[in-house]
mmCIF file of C-alpha atoms and ligand atoms in Angstrom:
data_model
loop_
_atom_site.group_PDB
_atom_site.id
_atom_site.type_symbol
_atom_site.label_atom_id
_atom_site.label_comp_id
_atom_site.label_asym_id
_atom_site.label_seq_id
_atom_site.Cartn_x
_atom_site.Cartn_y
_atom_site.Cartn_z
ATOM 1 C CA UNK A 1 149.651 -73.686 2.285
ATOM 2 C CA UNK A 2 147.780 -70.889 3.988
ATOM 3 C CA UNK A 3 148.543 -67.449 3.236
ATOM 4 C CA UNK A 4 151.687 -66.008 5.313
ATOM 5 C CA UNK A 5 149.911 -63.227 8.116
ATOM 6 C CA UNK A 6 151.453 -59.792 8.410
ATOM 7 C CA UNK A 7 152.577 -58.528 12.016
ATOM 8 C CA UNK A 8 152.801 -54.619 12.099
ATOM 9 C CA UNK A 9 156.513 -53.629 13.549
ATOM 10 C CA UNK A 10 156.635 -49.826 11.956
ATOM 11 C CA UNK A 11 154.336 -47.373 10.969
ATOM 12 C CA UNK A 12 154.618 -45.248 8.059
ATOM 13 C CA UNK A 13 154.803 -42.126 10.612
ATOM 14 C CA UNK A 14 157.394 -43.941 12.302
ATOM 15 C CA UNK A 15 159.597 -45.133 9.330
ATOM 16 C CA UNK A 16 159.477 -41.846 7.830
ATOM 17 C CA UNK A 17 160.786 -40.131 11.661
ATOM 18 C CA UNK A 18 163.689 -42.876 11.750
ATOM 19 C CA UNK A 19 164.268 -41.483 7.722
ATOM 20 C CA UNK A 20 164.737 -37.813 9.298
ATOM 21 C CA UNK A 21 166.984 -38.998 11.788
ATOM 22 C CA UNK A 22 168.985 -40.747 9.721
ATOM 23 C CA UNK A 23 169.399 -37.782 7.013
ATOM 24 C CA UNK A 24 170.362 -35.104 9.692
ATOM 25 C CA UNK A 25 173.228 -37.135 11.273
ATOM 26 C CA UNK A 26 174.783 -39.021 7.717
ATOM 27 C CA UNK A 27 174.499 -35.405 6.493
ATOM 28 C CA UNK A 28 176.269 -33.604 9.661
ATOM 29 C CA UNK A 29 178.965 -36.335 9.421
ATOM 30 C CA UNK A 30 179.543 -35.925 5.809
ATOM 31 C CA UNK A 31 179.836 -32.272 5.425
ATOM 32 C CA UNK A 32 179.747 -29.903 2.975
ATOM 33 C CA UNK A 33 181.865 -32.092 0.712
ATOM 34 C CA UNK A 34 179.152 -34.085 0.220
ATOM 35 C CA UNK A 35 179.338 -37.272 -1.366
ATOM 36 C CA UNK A 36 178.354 -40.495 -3.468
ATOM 37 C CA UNK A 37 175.169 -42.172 -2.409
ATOM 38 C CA UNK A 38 174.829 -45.813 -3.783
ATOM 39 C CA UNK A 39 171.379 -47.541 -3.326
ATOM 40 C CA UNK A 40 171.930 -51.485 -3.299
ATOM 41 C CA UNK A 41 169.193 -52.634 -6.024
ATOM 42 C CA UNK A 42 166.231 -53.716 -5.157
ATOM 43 C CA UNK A 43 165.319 -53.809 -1.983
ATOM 44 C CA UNK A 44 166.613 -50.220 -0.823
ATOM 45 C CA UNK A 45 165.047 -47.995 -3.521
ATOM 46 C CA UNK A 46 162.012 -46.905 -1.855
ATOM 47 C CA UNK A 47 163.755 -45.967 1.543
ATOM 48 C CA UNK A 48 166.851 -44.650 -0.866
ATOM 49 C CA UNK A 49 164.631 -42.638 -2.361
ATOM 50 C CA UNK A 50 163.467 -40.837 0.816
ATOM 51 C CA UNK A 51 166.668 -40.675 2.647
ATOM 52 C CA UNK A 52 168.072 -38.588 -0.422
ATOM 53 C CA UNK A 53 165.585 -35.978 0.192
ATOM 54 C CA UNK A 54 166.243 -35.786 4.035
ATOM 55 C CA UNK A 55 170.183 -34.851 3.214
ATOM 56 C CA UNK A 56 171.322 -30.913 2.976
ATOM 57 C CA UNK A 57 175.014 -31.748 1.679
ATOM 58 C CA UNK A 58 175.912 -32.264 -2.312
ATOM 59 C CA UNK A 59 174.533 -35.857 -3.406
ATOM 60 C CA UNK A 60 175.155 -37.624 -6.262
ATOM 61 C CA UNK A 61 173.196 -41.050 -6.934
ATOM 62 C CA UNK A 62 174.144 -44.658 -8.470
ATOM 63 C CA UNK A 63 173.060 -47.729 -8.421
ATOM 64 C CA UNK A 64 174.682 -51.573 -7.934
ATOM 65 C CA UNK A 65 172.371 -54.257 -8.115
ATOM 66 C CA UNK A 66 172.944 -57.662 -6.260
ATOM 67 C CA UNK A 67 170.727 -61.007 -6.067
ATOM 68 C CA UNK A 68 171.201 -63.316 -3.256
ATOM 69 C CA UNK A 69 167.849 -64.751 -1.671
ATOM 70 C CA UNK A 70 165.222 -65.706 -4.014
ATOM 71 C CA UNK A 71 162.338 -67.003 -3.414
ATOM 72 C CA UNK A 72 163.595 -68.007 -0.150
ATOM 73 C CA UNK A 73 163.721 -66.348 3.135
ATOM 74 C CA UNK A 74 167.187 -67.830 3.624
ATOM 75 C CA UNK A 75 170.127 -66.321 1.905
ATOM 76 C CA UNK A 76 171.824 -68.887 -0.617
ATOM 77 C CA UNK A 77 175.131 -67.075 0.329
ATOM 78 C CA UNK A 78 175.715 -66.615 -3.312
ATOM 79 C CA UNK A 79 175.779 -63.303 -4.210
ATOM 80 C CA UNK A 80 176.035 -62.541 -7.453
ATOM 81 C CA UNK A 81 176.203 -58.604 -9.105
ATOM 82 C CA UNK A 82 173.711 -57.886 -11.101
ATOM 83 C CA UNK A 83 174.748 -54.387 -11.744
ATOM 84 C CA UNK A 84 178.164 -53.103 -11.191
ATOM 85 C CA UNK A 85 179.043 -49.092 -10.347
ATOM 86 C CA UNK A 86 179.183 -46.731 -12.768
ATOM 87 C CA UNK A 87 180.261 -43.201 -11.114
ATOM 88 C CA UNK A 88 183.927 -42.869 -9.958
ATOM 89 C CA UNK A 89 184.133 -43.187 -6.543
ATOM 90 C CA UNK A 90 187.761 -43.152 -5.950
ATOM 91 C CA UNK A 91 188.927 -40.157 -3.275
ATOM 92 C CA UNK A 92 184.871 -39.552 -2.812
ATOM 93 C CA UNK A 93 182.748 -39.798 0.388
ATOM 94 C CA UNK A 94 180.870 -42.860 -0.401
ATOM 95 C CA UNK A 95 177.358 -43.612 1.546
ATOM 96 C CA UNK A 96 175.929 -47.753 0.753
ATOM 97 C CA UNK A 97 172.370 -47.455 1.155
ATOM 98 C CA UNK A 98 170.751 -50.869 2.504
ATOM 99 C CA UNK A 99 166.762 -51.795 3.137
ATOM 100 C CA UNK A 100 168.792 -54.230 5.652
ATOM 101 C CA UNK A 101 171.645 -56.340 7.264
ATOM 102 C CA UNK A 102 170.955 -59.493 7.847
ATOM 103 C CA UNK A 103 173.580 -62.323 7.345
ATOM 104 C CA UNK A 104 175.847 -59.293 6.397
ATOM 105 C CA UNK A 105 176.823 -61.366 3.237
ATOM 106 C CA UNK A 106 175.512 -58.764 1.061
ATOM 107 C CA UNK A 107 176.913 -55.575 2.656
ATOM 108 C CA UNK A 108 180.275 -57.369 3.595
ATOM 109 C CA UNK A 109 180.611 -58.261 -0.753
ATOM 110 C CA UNK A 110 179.732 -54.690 -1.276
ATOM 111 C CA UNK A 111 181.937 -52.810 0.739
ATOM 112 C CA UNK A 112 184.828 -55.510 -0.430
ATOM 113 C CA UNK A 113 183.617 -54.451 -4.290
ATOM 114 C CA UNK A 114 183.210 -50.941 -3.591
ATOM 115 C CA UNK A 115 186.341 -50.249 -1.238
ATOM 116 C CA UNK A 116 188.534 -51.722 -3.919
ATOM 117 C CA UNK A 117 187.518 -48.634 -5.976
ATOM 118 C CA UNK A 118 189.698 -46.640 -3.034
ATOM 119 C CA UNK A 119 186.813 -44.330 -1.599
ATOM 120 C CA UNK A 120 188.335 -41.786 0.828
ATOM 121 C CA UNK A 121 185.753 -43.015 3.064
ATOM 122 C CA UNK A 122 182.887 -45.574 2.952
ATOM 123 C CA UNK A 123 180.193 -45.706 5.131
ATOM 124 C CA UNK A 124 176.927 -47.923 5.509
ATOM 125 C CA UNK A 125 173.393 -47.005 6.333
ATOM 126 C CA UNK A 126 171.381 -49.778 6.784
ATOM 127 C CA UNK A 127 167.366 -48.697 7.681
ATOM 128 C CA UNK A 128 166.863 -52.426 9.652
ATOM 129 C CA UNK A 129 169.684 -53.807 11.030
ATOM 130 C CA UNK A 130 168.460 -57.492 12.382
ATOM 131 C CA UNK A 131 171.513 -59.071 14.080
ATOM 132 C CA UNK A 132 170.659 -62.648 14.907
ATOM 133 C CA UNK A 133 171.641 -64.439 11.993
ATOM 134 C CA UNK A 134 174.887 -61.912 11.324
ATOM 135 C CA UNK A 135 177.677 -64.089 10.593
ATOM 136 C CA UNK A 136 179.741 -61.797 8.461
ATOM 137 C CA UNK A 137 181.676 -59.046 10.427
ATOM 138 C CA UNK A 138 180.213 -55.504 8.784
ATOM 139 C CA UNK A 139 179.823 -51.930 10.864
ATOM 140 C CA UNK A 140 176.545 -51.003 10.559
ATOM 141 C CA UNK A 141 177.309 -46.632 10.895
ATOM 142 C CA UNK A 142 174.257 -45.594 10.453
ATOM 143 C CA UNK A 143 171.051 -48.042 11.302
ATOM 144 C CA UNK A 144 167.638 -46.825 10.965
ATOM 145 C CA UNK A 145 166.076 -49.959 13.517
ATOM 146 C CA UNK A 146 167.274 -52.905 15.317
ATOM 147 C CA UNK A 147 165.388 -56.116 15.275
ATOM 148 C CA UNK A 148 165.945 -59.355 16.945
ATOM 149 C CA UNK A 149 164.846 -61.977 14.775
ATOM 150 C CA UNK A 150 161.581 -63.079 12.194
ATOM 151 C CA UNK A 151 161.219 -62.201 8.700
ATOM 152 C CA UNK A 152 160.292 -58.657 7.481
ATOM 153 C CA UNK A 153 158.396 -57.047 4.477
ATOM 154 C CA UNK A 154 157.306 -53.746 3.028
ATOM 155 C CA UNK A 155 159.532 -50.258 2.693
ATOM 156 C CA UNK A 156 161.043 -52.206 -0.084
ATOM 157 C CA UNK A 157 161.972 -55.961 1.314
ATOM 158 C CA UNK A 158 160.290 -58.117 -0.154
ATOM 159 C CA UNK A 159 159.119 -62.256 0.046
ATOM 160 C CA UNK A 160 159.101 -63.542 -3.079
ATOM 161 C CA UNK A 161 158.851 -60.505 -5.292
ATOM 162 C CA UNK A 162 155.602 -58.969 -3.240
ATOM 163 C CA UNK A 163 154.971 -56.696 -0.405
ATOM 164 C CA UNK A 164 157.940 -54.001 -1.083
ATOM 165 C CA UNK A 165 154.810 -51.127 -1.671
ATOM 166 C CA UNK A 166 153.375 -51.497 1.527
ATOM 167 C CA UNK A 167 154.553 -48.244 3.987
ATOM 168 C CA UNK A 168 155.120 -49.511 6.900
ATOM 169 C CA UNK A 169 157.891 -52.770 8.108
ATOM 170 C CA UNK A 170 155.534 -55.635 8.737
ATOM 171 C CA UNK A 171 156.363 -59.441 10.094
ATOM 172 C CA UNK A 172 155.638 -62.282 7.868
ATOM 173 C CA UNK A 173 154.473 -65.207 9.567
ATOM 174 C CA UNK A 174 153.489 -67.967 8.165
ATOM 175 C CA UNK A 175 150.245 -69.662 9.805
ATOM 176 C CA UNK A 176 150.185 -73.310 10.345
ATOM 177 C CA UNK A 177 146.574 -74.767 9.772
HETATM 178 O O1 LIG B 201 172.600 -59.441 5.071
HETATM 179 P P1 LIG B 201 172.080 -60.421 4.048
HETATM 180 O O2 LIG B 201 171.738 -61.745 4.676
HETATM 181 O O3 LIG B 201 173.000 -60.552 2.872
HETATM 182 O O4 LIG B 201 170.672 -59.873 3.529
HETATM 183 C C1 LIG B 201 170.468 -58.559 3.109
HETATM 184 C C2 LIG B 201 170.172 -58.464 1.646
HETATM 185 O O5 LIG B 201 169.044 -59.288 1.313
HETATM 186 C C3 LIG B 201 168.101 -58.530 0.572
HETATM 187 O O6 LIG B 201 168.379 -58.582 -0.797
HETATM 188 P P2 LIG B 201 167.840 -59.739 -1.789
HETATM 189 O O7 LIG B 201 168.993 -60.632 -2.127
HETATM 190 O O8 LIG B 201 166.624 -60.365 -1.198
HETATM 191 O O9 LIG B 201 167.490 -58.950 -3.081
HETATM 192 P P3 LIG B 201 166.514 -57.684 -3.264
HETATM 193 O O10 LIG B 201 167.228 -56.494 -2.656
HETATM 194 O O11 LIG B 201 166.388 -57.589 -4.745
HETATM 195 O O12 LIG B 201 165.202 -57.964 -2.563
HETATM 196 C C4 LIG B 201 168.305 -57.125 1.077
HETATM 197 O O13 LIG B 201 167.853 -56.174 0.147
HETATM 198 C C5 LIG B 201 169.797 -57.038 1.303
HETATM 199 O O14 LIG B 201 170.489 -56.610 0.154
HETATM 200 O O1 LIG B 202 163.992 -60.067 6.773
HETATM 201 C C1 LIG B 202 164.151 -59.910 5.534
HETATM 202 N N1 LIG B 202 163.130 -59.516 4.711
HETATM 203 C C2 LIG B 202 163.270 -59.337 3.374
HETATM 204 N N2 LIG B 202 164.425 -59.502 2.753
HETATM 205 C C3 LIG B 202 165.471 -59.876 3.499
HETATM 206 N N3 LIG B 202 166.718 -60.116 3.128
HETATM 207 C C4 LIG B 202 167.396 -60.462 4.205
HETATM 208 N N4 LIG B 202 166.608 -60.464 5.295
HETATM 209 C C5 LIG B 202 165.383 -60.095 4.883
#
């Protein structure tokens, strides 16, 4: 097999302006309350950890971890927790941080898992939001990027464990010889 070939789609310049963006309106909308910021392990920790430094309004930080796709660049639907919540979130402002939407399998478990924890309010930032294969219903409230289709690397999504330090959102395609 011949190594997969990497199609620029972002820049680091312009990941980090859609970061800014992002941080101004999530923290207009979510006051000086503030709020509960959960990363979704692995993928979103390196956009996570930007976005947290763009907000002005009280954050606090956790972490759930979930496991769904693999080695594969097709989601086995099985999504399995890997690490569960540990602030209490119930009557809180509660922000799920994704590196993307997809399927929506993932974000529509979380917000089930999380939601049962009665948040006052629970919204989702996604920083790619690629609708073509969404087949779960999930309200994307705060997307970074819209793609169409193909599948995408670097800013923490990965293929296969690799590419999630590169800066900038890249293509993977795979050449045919
Ligand atoms: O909308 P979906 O089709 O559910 O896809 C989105 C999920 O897939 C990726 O996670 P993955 O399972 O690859 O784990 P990772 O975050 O550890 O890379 C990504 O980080 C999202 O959590
Ligand atoms: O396009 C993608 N890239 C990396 N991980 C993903 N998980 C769902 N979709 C993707």
């Amino acid at each position: 097999m011949s190594m997969p070939e990497l199609v620029p789609v972002l820049s680091a310049q312009q990941v980090e302006e859609i970061v800014v963006a992002l941080g101004q309106r999530i923290s207009s909308d979510f006051g000086e309350k503030g709020g509960v910021a959960v990363c979704v392990l692995k993928g979103a920790f390196v956009f996570f950890a930007d976005l947290i430094r763009t907000l002005t309004i009280p954050v606090e930080v956790d972490f759930v971890g979930v496991a769904s796709y693999g080695a594969q660049t097709e989601s086995s639907g099985n999504i399995e927790l890997t690490k569960p919540i540990e602030s209490d979130i119930t009557g809180r402002q509660v922000l799920v941080v994704e590196d993307i939407v997809d399927t929506g399998a993932t974000a529509r478990f979380l917000l089930d898992y999380l939601g049962g924890f009665e948040p006052a309010r629970i919204n989702l930032c996604a920083f790619l939001d690629k609708r073509e294969r969404r087949n779960h219903a999930v309200r994307v409230d705060y997307s970074g990027h819209v793609v169409r289709d193909g599948f995408l690397v670097g800013y923490g999504l990965d293929w296969n464990g690799c590419y999630r330090n590169l800066k900038g959102i890249h293509r993977l395609e795979q050449n045919n010889p």
